[in-house]
Coordinates of C-alpha atoms in Angstrom, one line a residue:
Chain S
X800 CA -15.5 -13.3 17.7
X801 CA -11.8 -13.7 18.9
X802 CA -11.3 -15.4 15.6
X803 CA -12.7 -12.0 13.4
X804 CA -10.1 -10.1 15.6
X805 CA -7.3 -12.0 14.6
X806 CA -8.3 -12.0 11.2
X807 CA -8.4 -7.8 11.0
X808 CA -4.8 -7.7 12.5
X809 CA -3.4 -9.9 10.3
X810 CA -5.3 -8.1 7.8
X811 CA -3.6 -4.7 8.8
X812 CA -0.4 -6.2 9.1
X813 CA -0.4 -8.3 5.3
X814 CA -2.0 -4.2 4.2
X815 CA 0.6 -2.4 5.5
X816 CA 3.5 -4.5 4.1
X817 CA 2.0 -4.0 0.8
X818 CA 1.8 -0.5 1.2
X819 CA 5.3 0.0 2.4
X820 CA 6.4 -2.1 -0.8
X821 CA 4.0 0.0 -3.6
X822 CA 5.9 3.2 -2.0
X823 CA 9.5 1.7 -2.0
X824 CA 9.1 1.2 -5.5
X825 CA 7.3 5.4 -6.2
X826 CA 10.2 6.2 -4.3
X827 CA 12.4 4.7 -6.5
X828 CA 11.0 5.5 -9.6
X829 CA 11.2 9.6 -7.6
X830 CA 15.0 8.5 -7.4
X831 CA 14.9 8.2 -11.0
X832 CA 13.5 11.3 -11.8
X833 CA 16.0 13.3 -9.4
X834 CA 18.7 11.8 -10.9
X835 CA 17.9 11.9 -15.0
X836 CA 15.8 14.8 -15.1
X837 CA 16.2 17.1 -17.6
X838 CA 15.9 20.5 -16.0
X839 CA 16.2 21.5 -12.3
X840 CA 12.6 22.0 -11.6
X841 CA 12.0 18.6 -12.4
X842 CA 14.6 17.9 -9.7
X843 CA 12.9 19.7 -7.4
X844 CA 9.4 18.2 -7.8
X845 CA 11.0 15.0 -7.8
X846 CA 12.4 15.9 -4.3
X847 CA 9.4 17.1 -2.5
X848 CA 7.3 14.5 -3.9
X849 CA 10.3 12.3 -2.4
X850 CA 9.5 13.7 0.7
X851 CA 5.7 13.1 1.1
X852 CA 6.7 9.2 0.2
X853 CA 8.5 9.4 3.6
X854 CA 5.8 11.2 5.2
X855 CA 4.0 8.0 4.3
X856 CA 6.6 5.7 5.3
X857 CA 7.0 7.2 8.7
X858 CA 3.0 6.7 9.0
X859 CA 3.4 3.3 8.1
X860 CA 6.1 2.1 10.6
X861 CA 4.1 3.5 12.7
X862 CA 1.5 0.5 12.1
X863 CA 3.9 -1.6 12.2
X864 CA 6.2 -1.0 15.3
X865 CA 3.1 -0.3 17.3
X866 CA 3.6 3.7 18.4
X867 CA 2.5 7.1 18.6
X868 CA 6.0 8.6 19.2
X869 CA 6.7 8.3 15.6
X870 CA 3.8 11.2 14.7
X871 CA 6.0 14.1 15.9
X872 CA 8.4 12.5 13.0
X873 CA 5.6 12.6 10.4
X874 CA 4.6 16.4 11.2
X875 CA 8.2 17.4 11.1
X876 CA 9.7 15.5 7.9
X877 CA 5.9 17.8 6.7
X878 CA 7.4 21.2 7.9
X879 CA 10.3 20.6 6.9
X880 CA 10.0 19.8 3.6
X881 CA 7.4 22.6 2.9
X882 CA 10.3 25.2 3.7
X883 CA 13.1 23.3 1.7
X884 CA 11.0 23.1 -1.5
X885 CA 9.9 26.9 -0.6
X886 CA 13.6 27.6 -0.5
X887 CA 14.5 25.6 -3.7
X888 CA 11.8 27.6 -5.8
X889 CA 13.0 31.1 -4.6
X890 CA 16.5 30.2 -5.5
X891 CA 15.2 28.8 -9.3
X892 CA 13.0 31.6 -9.7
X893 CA 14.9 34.6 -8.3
X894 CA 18.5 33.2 -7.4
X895 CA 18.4 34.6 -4.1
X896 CA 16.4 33.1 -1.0
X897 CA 16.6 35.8 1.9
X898 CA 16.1 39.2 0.5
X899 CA 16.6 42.6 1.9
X900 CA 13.7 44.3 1.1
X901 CA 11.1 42.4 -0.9
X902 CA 9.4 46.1 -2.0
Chain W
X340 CA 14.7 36.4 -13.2
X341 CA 13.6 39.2 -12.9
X342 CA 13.4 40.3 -9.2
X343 CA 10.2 41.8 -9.1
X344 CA 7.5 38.3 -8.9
X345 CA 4.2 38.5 -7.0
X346 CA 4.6 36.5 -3.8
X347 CA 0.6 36.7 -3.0
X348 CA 0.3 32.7 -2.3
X349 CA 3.3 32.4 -0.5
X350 CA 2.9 35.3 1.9
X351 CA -0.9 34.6 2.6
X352 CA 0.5 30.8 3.7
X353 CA 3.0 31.8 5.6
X354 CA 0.7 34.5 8.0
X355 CA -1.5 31.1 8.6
X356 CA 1.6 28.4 8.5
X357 CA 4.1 30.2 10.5
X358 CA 1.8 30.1 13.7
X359 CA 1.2 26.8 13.5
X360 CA 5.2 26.2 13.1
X361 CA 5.4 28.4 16.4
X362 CA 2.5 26.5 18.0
X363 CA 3.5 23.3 17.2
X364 CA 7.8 24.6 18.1
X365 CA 5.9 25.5 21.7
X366 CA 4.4 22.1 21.7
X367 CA 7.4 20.3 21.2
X368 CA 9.5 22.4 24.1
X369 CA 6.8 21.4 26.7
X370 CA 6.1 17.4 25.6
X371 CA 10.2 16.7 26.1
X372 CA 10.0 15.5 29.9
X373 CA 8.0 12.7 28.9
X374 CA 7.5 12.6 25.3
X375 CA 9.7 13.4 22.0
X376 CA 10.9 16.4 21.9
X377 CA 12.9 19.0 24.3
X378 CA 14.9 22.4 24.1
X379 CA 16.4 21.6 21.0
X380 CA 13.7 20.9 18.5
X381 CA 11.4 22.9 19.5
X382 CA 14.2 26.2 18.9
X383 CA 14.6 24.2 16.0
X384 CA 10.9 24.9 14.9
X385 CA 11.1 28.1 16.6
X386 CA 14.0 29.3 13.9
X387 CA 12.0 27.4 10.8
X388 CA 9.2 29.6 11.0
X389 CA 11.3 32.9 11.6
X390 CA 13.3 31.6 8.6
X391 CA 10.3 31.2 6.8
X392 CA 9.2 34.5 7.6
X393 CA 12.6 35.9 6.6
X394 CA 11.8 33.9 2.8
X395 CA 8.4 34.9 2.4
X396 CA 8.4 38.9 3.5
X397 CA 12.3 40.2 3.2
X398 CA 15.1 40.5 6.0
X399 CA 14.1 44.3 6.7
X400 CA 10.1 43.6 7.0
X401 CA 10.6 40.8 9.5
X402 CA 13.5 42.8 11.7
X403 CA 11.0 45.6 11.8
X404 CA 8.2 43.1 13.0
X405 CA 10.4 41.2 14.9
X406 CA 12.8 43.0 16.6
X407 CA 15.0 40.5 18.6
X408 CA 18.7 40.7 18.4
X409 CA 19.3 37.0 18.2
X410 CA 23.7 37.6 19.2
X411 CA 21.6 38.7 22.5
X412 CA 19.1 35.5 22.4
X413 CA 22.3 32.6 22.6
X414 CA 23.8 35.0 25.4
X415 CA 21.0 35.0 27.4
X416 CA 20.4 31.3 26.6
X417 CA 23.8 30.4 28.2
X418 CA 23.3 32.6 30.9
X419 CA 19.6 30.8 31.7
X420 CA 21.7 26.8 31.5
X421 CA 24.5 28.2 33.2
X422 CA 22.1 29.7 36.4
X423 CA 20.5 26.6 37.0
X424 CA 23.7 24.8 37.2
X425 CA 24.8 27.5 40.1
X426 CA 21.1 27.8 41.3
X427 CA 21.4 23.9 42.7
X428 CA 24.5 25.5 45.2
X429 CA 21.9 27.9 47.0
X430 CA 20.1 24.9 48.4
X431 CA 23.6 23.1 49.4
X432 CA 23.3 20.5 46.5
X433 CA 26.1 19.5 43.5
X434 CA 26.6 21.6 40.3
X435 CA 23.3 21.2 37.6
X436 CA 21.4 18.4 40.1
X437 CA 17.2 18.5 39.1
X438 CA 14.8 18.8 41.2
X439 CA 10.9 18.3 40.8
X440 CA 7.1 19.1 42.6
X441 CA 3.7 19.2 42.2
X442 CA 1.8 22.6 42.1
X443 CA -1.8 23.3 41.7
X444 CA -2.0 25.5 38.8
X445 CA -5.2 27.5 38.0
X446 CA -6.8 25.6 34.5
X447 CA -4.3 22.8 34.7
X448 CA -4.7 21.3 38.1
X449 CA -2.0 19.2 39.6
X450 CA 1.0 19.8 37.3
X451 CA 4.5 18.0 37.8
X452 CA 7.2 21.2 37.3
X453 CA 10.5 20.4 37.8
X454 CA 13.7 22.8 37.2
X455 CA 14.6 20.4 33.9
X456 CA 12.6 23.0 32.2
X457 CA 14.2 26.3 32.9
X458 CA 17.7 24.2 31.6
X459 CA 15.5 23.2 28.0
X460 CA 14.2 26.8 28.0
X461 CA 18.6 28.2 28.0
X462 CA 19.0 25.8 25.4
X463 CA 16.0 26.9 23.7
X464 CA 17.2 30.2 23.6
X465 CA 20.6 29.1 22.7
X466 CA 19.4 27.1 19.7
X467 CA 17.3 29.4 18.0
X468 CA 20.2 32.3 19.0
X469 CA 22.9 30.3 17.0
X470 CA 20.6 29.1 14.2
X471 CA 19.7 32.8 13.2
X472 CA 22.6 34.1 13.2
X473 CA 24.5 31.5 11.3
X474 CA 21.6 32.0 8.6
X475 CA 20.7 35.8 8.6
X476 CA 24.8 36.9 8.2
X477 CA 24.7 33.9 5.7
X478 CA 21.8 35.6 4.2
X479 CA 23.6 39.0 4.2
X480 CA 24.1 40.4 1.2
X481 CA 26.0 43.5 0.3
X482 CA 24.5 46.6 -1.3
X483 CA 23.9 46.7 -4.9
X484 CA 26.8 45.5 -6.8
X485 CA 27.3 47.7 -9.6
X486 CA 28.9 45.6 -12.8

């Protein structure tokens, strides 16, 4: 039994490095697109796609440093990210983020 | 480029997203004695959602629904951290010392309270005072331009 338990850790633990590698590399390949892109909407995809990769990061420390206090982090970098890529399209699409009056 | 788009998605998301921001800003303030978090990001939240407000409905709409005057807010913020400093001399103790007790509160039963909070909640206010106003007189714009 105590044998099955170690197995599943090490399991988790030989998963999770994995995974932190596979989204190293996506956010490298992001990196690429925010850099070459051709057009700044690309840019900006690129960027909040960027963002969710550390979303998944931060979830996947978590695993490994063994902690709950980095779930604040996770919701946050979320938030966050929603109203910088909310910001970014306004200024694409309109060229002004904070209007006067929207009527 | 034309100014006039249809913002139906965006404002429908932000009546459900900005009370979670505020919920969640709220959540933060209270977990800071023994958790992350604390006065300063949770007026950070606090000032996301308003500013997310302010993007998704217009700088008018939200002053009209929200009618704080946030050159007020960091005033009264300082005024909050700076009471509690002089509040410790009433009892005969040093400048800004803490103190802390256990209350029995109606739906929460015993509760540790301590006087750390009413400090968090000045720099709450101060936070969220100072964030707005750097970004709404950023955000202010002059009246039509003509070319």
């Amino acid at each position: 039994m105590e044998s099955a338990l170690e197995i599943t850790r090490m399991l988790i633990d030989i998963a999770t490095q994995i995974a932190i590698v596979v989204v190293g590399i996506s956010i490298f390949l992001l990196l690429y697109r925010v850099i070459k892109g051709p057009t700044n909407p690309d840019r900006a995809v690129a960027l909040d796609v960027m963002g969710i990769t550390l979303m998944a990061l931060a979830g996947l420390v978590t695993i490994i440093v063994v902690t709950t206090r980095l779930n604040d982090v996770v919701l946050l970098i979320g938030i966050l990210l929603f109203i910088g890529t909310i910001a970014l399209a306004k200024f694409i699409e309109k060229g002004v983020i904070i209007e006067r009056n929207m009527d | 480029m034309n100014g006039n788009t249809n913002d139906l998605i965006l404002k429908t998301m932000t009546s459900i997203i900005a009370f979670i921001l505020l919920g969640f800003s709220l959540y933060l303030f209270f977990a800071g004695h023994n958790a992350p978090g604390g006065g300063f990001i949770g007026g950070l939240m606090t000032s996301a959602a308003i500013v997310l407000l302010n993007m998704a409905y217009g700088q008018s709409a939200t002053r009209n629904s929200l009618p704080v005057n946030f050159r007020f807010l960091f005033k009264l913020g300082l005024i909050i951290a700076l009471g509690t400093g002089f509040g410790s001399f009433l009892f005969n103790e040093p400048f800004l010392s803490q103190t802390f007790a256990y209350f029995q509160l109606p739906i929460l039963g015993r509760t540790e309270l301590a006087t750390a909070l009413l400090f968090d909640l000045g720099v709450y206010f101060t936070v969220i005072g100072v964030t707005m106003t750097i970004i709404l007189s950023i955000a202010e714009d002059r009246e039509e331009v003509s070319q």
